[in-house]
Amino acid sequence: MDTSRSDVLILGGGVVGLSCALYLLRAGASVRVLEQGTPGCGSSHGNCGTITPSHAAPLAMPGMLSVALRSMFRADAPLYLNPRFDGSRLRWLMGFARHCNWRDFERAAQARAAILQRSRRLLAGLIRSENLDCEFVESGVMYVYREPGPMAADEHHHVSVLERLGIPVQRLRGDEVEAMEPALKPGVKGGLFHPEDARLRPDRYVAELARLVRERGGVIETGTKIERFDTEARRIVRVGTERGDFSGDRVVLALGAWSPLLGQRLGLRLPMQPGKGYSLTYTRPALAPRHALVLRDVSVCVTTWDSGFRLGSTMEFSGYSEGLNRTRIDALRRGAAQGLREPEGPELCEEWWGWRPMSVDEVPIIGPSTRWSNLHLATAHGMLGVSMSAATGELVAAQLNDTRPTLDPTPYAPARFDL
């Protein structure tokens, strides 16, 4: 018996790869996950852990390219485009610019809303049925405004998009927001409350997913960096790693921001760029927010758990540059200090950075490869990997088992990029 062979070999042990593993195991497949670090060590670890159907609208819209270009002159801008020349990033930016129109915006919003809403329901059911210890709370997410301009812009655009998509949002006066959130400094002009959003602690959720995968017979190979692919007649026959060779009847590429780098070895040009995000994690302050917050004027996300408190957000396009950018970490602190009575907890536990896998059209890439007969892709979830993970796992399992998927797979298909 070849113990290195599985029905399905999953490349990547983040929240998406582990979700695919779990749903495939439920369908009766044998599964092995190859992870170069430890489960969830990438962007699954340090994000703010919000589950957000409210984020259905993509960034790409008319006028967004000029915002991105202006950001090159502000290293602390919430959306920052590093001016250093990078050919692959320039190609991605040109592709992104082509999607900054209302037709593509609407198409992306509908695709994102469908997978976000389905995943929101699946996540809640999975956490309850398996009694997952991940501090899951269904208390909504509040957008907070201290200036009238940003709120007026969001009321005009953000609210109308969500209402068309059937995602509820509530308009609140400043005094109503302050009554709901005593942790906020006075002077709030208003808020938008998204009651169907939720939050969890992402590192604990991923740890629980890994536990479920192992308990159901899945194998997770940690510290297993992929070195090569052996192919034959449009099939991937072996994946070579530092820890030996592995094979599967089907291979799922769920490598997040690393997907384009590994995809190149298979002749795939995935239209993706790493969008670098940052977060600060503290022990819980005495006056912690009751809800997850987005301080919209400064683009800072604030999430509270029983076990801690996190500030996060920002989007930096600097290619695969590693390490903390102190300018952007300091911007998170300043932004939180403008809005919160206690912007930091008693003890700083972690300063974090990670790469988000950003597709050129801001829709995930999920489905069978057009180039390789046994390759499936599950990547490019952008800032919404946790939020979209359960529905991605369900869809991949349905496709690999030739059963009718709950979601229409067409908007996510790799075929739109000839992958």
Coordinates of C-alpha atoms in Angstrom, one line a residue:
M1 CA 0.0 0.0 0.0
D2 CA 1.3 3.4 -1.0
T3 CA 0.9 5.5 2.2
S4 CA 2.0 8.7 0.3
R5 CA -1.0 8.5 -2.0
S6 CA -4.5 9.9 -1.3
D7 CA -7.8 10.3 -3.2
V8 CA -7.2 14.1 -2.8
L9 CA -4.0 15.9 -2.2
I10 CA -4.6 19.5 -0.9
L11 CA -1.8 22.0 -1.3
G12 CA -2.1 24.5 1.5
G13 CA -3.2 24.2 5.1
G14 CA -4.9 27.6 5.7
V15 CA -8.6 28.1 6.4
V16 CA -9.6 27.4 2.8
G17 CA -7.4 24.2 2.3
L18 CA -8.6 22.8 5.7
S19 CA -12.3 23.6 4.8
C20 CA -11.9 21.7 1.5
A21 CA -10.3 18.8 3.4
L22 CA -13.2 18.6 5.9
Y23 CA -15.9 18.6 3.3
L24 CA -14.1 16.1 1.2
L25 CA -13.6 13.8 4.2
R26 CA -17.3 14.1 4.9
A27 CA -17.9 12.9 1.3
G28 CA -15.8 9.8 1.9
A29 CA -12.5 10.8 0.2
S30 CA -9.1 10.1 1.7
V31 CA -7.3 13.4 2.1
R32 CA -3.8 14.6 2.7
V33 CA -2.9 18.3 3.2
L34 CA 0.6 19.6 2.5
E35 CA 1.4 22.8 4.5
Q36 CA 4.8 24.5 4.3
G37 CA 4.5 25.8 7.9
T38 CA 1.8 25.0 10.4
P39 CA -2.0 25.0 9.8
G40 CA -3.3 28.6 9.4
C41 CA 0.1 30.2 9.7
G42 CA -0.5 32.6 6.8
S43 CA -3.3 35.2 6.5
S44 CA -5.6 32.8 8.3
H45 CA -3.8 33.6 11.6
G46 CA -3.7 37.4 12.1
N47 CA -6.8 38.7 10.4
C48 CA -9.6 40.3 12.4
G49 CA -11.9 37.3 12.2
T50 CA -15.0 39.0 11.0
I51 CA -17.5 37.0 9.0
T52 CA -18.9 39.6 6.6
P53 CA -21.6 39.2 4.0
S54 CA -21.5 43.0 4.3
H55 CA -18.3 43.0 2.3
A56 CA -19.9 41.8 -0.9
A57 CA -19.0 45.0 -2.8
P58 CA -15.5 44.8 -4.4
L59 CA -12.9 47.5 -4.3
A60 CA -12.9 47.8 -8.1
M61 CA -15.2 50.5 -9.1
P62 CA -14.9 53.7 -11.3
G63 CA -12.5 56.1 -9.6
M64 CA -10.7 53.5 -7.5
L65 CA -7.6 53.4 -9.8
S66 CA -6.9 57.1 -9.2
V67 CA -7.3 56.5 -5.4
A68 CA -4.7 53.7 -5.6
L69 CA -2.3 55.8 -7.7
R70 CA -2.5 58.8 -5.3
S71 CA -1.7 56.4 -2.4
M72 CA 1.8 56.0 -3.8
F73 CA 2.7 59.3 -2.1
R74 CA 1.3 58.3 1.3
A75 CA 3.0 55.4 2.9
D76 CA 0.4 55.3 5.7
A77 CA -2.7 55.4 3.4
P78 CA -5.2 52.7 4.1
L79 CA -4.8 51.5 0.5
Y80 CA -1.1 51.8 -0.4
L81 CA 0.5 51.1 -3.7
N82 CA 4.3 50.8 -3.4
P83 CA 5.9 52.9 -6.2
R84 CA 8.7 50.5 -6.7
F85 CA 8.6 49.0 -10.2
D86 CA 7.4 45.4 -10.4
G87 CA 6.3 43.9 -13.7
S88 CA 3.9 41.4 -12.4
R89 CA 2.3 44.0 -10.1
L90 CA 2.0 46.4 -12.9
R91 CA 0.2 43.8 -15.1
W92 CA -2.1 43.0 -12.2
L93 CA -2.9 46.7 -11.7
M94 CA -3.7 47.1 -15.4
G95 CA -6.0 44.2 -15.2
F96 CA -7.6 45.6 -12.0
A97 CA -8.1 48.9 -13.8
R98 CA -10.0 47.1 -16.6
H99 CA -12.5 45.8 -13.9
C100 CA -13.1 49.3 -12.5
N101 CA -16.5 49.7 -14.2
W102 CA -20.0 49.3 -13.0
R103 CA -20.8 46.2 -15.1
D104 CA -17.9 44.2 -13.6
F105 CA -18.5 45.7 -10.2
E106 CA -22.1 44.4 -10.2
R107 CA -21.0 41.0 -11.5
A108 CA -18.4 40.6 -8.8
A109 CA -20.7 41.9 -6.1
Q110 CA -23.3 39.2 -6.9
A111 CA -20.7 36.4 -7.0
R112 CA -19.2 37.6 -3.7
A113 CA -22.6 38.0 -2.0
A114 CA -23.7 34.4 -3.0
I115 CA -20.6 32.7 -1.6
L116 CA -20.5 35.0 1.5
Q117 CA -24.1 34.4 2.5
R118 CA -23.9 30.6 1.9
S119 CA -20.6 30.4 3.9
R120 CA -22.1 32.5 6.7
R121 CA -24.8 29.9 7.2
L122 CA -22.5 26.9 6.9
L123 CA -20.0 28.4 9.4
A124 CA -22.6 28.9 12.0
G125 CA -23.9 25.4 11.5
L126 CA -20.5 23.8 11.6
I127 CA -19.4 25.7 14.7
R128 CA -22.6 24.7 16.6
S129 CA -22.8 21.1 15.4
E130 CA -19.1 20.4 16.2
N131 CA -19.0 22.6 19.3
L132 CA -15.9 24.4 18.0
D133 CA -14.0 26.5 20.5
C134 CA -13.3 29.7 18.5
E135 CA -15.2 32.5 20.3
F136 CA -17.9 32.7 17.6
V137 CA -20.4 35.6 18.3
E138 CA -23.2 36.6 16.1
S139 CA -23.5 40.2 17.1
G140 CA -23.1 42.0 13.8
V141 CA -20.4 44.5 12.6
M142 CA -20.8 48.3 13.0
Y143 CA -19.3 50.9 10.6
V144 CA -18.6 54.0 12.6
Y145 CA -18.3 57.5 11.2
R146 CA -16.9 60.7 12.8
E147 CA -17.1 62.7 9.6
P148 CA -20.2 63.3 7.5
G149 CA -18.5 62.9 4.1
P150 CA -17.6 59.2 4.3
M151 CA -20.9 58.3 5.8
A152 CA -22.8 60.1 3.1
A153 CA -20.7 58.4 0.4
D154 CA -21.4 54.9 2.0
E155 CA -25.1 55.6 2.4
H156 CA -25.3 56.5 -1.3
H157 CA -23.3 53.5 -2.5
H158 CA -22.6 50.8 0.1
V159 CA -26.1 50.7 1.4
S160 CA -27.8 50.6 -2.0
V161 CA -25.5 47.7 -3.1
L162 CA -26.3 45.6 0.0
E163 CA -30.0 46.3 -0.3
R164 CA -30.0 45.1 -3.9
L165 CA -28.3 42.0 -2.8
G166 CA -30.7 41.3 0.0
I167 CA -28.1 41.9 2.8
P168 CA -29.6 43.9 5.6
V169 CA -28.0 47.1 6.9
Q170 CA -29.3 49.6 9.4
R171 CA -28.7 53.3 9.4
L172 CA -28.0 54.8 12.9
R173 CA -27.6 58.3 14.3
G174 CA -24.5 59.2 16.2
D175 CA -26.2 59.1 19.6
E176 CA -27.6 55.6 18.8
V177 CA -24.1 54.3 17.9
E178 CA -22.6 55.8 21.1
A179 CA -25.4 54.2 23.2
M180 CA -24.7 50.8 21.6
E181 CA -20.9 51.2 22.0
P182 CA -19.7 53.0 25.2
A183 CA -16.1 52.1 24.1
L184 CA -16.3 54.9 21.4
K185 CA -15.2 58.4 22.1
P186 CA -17.9 61.0 21.8
G187 CA -18.4 62.8 18.5
V188 CA -19.8 60.0 16.4
K189 CA -21.8 61.3 13.5
G190 CA -23.5 58.1 12.6
G191 CA -23.2 54.4 11.9
L192 CA -24.2 51.5 9.6
F193 CA -24.9 48.3 11.4
H194 CA -24.7 44.9 9.6
P195 CA -26.8 42.5 11.8
E196 CA -26.0 39.3 9.9
D197 CA -22.2 39.7 10.2
A198 CA -20.4 37.8 13.0
R199 CA -16.9 37.3 14.4
L200 CA -14.6 34.6 15.7
R201 CA -11.0 34.2 16.7
P202 CA -9.4 33.0 13.4
D203 CA -6.4 31.2 14.8
R204 CA -8.6 29.2 17.1
Y205 CA -11.0 28.4 14.4
V206 CA -8.3 27.1 12.1
A207 CA -6.9 25.0 15.0
E208 CA -10.3 23.5 15.4
L209 CA -10.6 22.8 11.7
A210 CA -7.2 21.0 11.8
R211 CA -8.4 18.9 14.7
L212 CA -11.6 17.9 12.9
V213 CA -9.6 17.0 9.8
R214 CA -7.3 14.7 11.7
E215 CA -10.1 13.2 13.8
R216 CA -11.9 12.2 10.6
G217 CA -8.8 10.5 9.2
G218 CA -7.2 13.3 7.2
V219 CA -3.4 13.7 7.3
I220 CA -1.8 17.1 7.6
E221 CA 1.9 17.2 6.6
T222 CA 3.4 20.3 8.3
G223 CA 6.8 21.8 7.4
T224 CA 6.3 20.4 3.9
K225 CA 7.6 22.9 1.3
I226 CA 6.7 22.1 -2.3
E227 CA 9.7 21.8 -4.5
R228 CA 8.4 20.4 -7.8
F229 CA 5.6 18.9 -9.8
D230 CA 6.0 15.7 -11.9
T231 CA 3.5 15.7 -14.7
E232 CA 2.4 13.4 -17.5
A233 CA -0.2 13.7 -20.2
R234 CA -1.9 16.7 -18.6
R235 CA -1.9 15.1 -15.2
I236 CA 0.0 15.9 -12.0
V237 CA 1.4 12.6 -11.0
R238 CA 3.6 13.6 -8.1
V239 CA 4.3 16.6 -5.9
G240 CA 7.8 16.7 -4.6
T241 CA 8.5 18.2 -1.3
E242 CA 11.3 18.6 1.3
R243 CA 9.8 15.6 3.1
G244 CA 9.4 13.3 0.1
D245 CA 7.0 12.7 -2.8
F246 CA 3.2 12.7 -2.5
S247 CA 0.4 11.9 -5.0
G248 CA -3.3 12.1 -5.3
D249 CA -6.0 11.1 -7.8
R250 CA -7.0 14.8 -7.6
V251 CA -4.9 17.8 -6.5
V252 CA -6.4 20.9 -5.0
L253 CA -4.3 24.1 -5.1
A254 CA -5.3 26.2 -2.0
L255 CA -2.1 28.1 -1.4
G256 CA -3.6 31.5 -0.9
A257 CA -1.1 34.3 -1.8
W258 CA 1.5 31.7 -2.7
S259 CA -0.7 30.3 -5.5
P260 CA 0.8 32.4 -8.3
L261 CA 4.4 31.4 -7.4
L262 CA 3.6 27.6 -7.4
G263 CA 1.2 28.0 -10.3
Q264 CA 4.1 29.2 -12.5
R265 CA 5.7 25.8 -12.1
L266 CA 2.6 24.3 -13.8
G267 CA 2.5 27.0 -16.5
L268 CA -0.4 28.8 -14.9
R269 CA -0.4 32.6 -14.8
L270 CA -2.8 33.3 -12.0
P271 CA -3.9 37.0 -12.1
M272 CA -3.2 37.6 -8.4
Q273 CA -1.1 39.8 -6.2
P274 CA -0.4 39.6 -2.5
G275 CA -2.2 42.4 -0.6
K276 CA -0.3 42.9 2.6
G277 CA -2.3 43.4 5.8
Y278 CA -1.3 44.1 9.4
S279 CA -2.8 43.6 12.8
L280 CA -2.0 44.3 16.5
T281 CA -3.3 41.9 19.1
Y282 CA -3.6 42.8 22.8
T283 CA -5.0 41.4 26.0
R284 CA -8.5 42.7 26.4
P285 CA -8.9 46.3 27.6
A286 CA -11.4 47.0 30.4
L287 CA -13.6 49.1 28.1
A288 CA -13.7 46.8 25.0
P289 CA -16.2 47.3 22.1
R290 CA -19.3 45.1 22.3
H291 CA -19.4 44.6 18.6
A292 CA -16.8 44.2 15.9
L293 CA -16.2 47.7 14.5
V294 CA -14.9 49.3 11.3
L295 CA -13.8 52.9 12.0
R296 CA -14.5 54.0 8.5
D297 CA -12.8 57.4 8.6
V298 CA -9.4 55.8 9.3
S299 CA -10.1 52.3 7.9
V300 CA -9.3 50.4 11.1
C301 CA -11.1 47.2 12.0
V302 CA -11.5 46.4 15.7
T303 CA -12.4 43.0 17.0
T304 CA -13.0 42.0 20.6
W305 CA -12.9 38.4 22.0
D306 CA -13.1 37.1 25.5
S307 CA -9.4 36.2 25.1
G308 CA -8.2 39.4 23.5
F309 CA -8.5 42.5 21.3
R310 CA -7.3 43.1 17.8
L311 CA -6.7 46.1 15.5
G312 CA -6.3 45.4 11.9
S313 CA -6.9 46.2 8.2
T314 CA -4.9 48.2 5.7
M315 CA -4.0 47.0 2.2
E316 CA -0.5 47.4 0.9
F317 CA 0.6 46.3 -2.6
S318 CA 4.3 45.8 -2.3
G319 CA 4.7 42.4 -4.0
Y320 CA 6.2 39.7 -1.9
S321 CA 8.1 42.0 0.4
E322 CA 8.4 40.5 3.9
G323 CA 8.4 42.0 7.3
L324 CA 6.5 44.7 9.3
N325 CA 6.1 48.2 7.9
R326 CA 6.3 50.3 11.0
T327 CA 4.6 53.3 9.3
R328 CA 1.5 51.2 8.7
I329 CA 1.5 49.6 12.2
D330 CA 1.7 53.2 13.7
A331 CA -1.2 54.2 11.4
L332 CA -3.3 51.5 13.0
R333 CA -2.5 52.8 16.5
R334 CA -3.3 56.4 15.5
G335 CA -6.6 55.5 13.9
A336 CA -7.8 53.5 16.9
A337 CA -6.8 56.3 19.2
Q338 CA -9.0 58.7 17.3
G339 CA -12.1 56.6 17.9
L340 CA -11.7 54.5 21.0
R341 CA -11.6 55.4 24.7
E342 CA -9.1 52.5 25.2
P343 CA -7.4 52.0 21.9
E344 CA -5.0 49.4 23.2
G345 CA -5.1 46.6 25.7
P346 CA -2.9 46.3 28.8
E347 CA -0.4 44.0 27.0
L348 CA 0.7 43.8 23.4
C349 CA 0.7 40.1 22.4
E350 CA 1.6 40.2 18.7
E351 CA 2.4 42.5 15.8
W352 CA 1.5 40.7 12.6
W353 CA 1.7 41.0 8.9
G354 CA 0.4 38.6 6.2
W355 CA -0.4 38.4 2.5
R356 CA -3.9 38.3 1.3
P357 CA -4.5 36.6 -2.1
M358 CA -6.1 39.3 -4.3
S359 CA -7.5 38.3 -7.7
V360 CA -7.7 40.8 -10.4
D361 CA -11.5 40.8 -10.5
E362 CA -11.9 40.3 -6.7
V363 CA -13.8 37.0 -7.1
P364 CA -12.2 33.8 -5.8
I365 CA -10.9 31.2 -8.3
I366 CA -12.6 27.9 -7.5
G367 CA -13.1 25.0 -9.9
P368 CA -11.3 22.6 -12.3
S369 CA -8.3 23.7 -14.2
T370 CA -8.6 23.9 -18.0
R371 CA -4.9 22.9 -18.3
W372 CA -4.5 20.0 -16.0
S373 CA -7.1 17.2 -15.9
N374 CA -6.7 16.4 -12.2
L375 CA -6.1 19.9 -10.8
H376 CA -8.7 21.9 -8.9
L377 CA -8.2 25.5 -7.7
A378 CA -9.5 27.1 -4.5
T379 CA -7.7 30.4 -4.1
A380 CA -7.8 34.2 -4.5
H381 CA -10.3 34.9 -1.7
G382 CA -8.7 38.3 -0.9
M383 CA -9.6 39.7 2.5
L384 CA -12.5 37.2 2.9
G385 CA -10.8 33.8 3.2
V386 CA -12.4 33.0 6.6
S387 CA -15.8 34.4 5.5
M388 CA -15.8 32.4 2.3
S389 CA -14.1 29.3 3.5
A390 CA -16.9 26.9 4.4
A391 CA -18.8 27.5 1.1
T392 CA -15.6 27.0 -0.8
G393 CA -15.0 23.7 0.9
E394 CA -18.6 22.6 0.1
L395 CA -18.3 23.6 -3.5
V396 CA -15.0 21.9 -4.1
A397 CA -16.3 18.7 -2.5
A398 CA -19.4 18.8 -4.7
Q399 CA -17.4 19.3 -7.9
L400 CA -14.9 16.6 -7.1
N401 CA -17.7 14.1 -6.3
D402 CA -19.7 15.1 -9.4
T403 CA -22.7 16.1 -7.3
R404 CA -24.9 19.2 -7.9
P405 CA -23.4 22.2 -6.0
T406 CA -25.5 24.5 -3.9
L407 CA -23.8 27.5 -5.5
D408 CA -23.7 28.2 -9.2
P409 CA -19.9 27.6 -9.8
T410 CA -19.8 29.6 -13.0
P411 CA -18.6 33.0 -11.6
Y412 CA -15.7 31.4 -9.8
A413 CA -14.5 29.1 -12.6
P414 CA -10.7 29.2 -13.4
A415 CA -11.8 29.0 -17.1
R416 CA -12.5 32.8 -17.1
F417 CA -8.7 33.2 -16.9
D418 CA -7.8 30.1 -19.1
L419 CA -6.3 28.4 -16.0

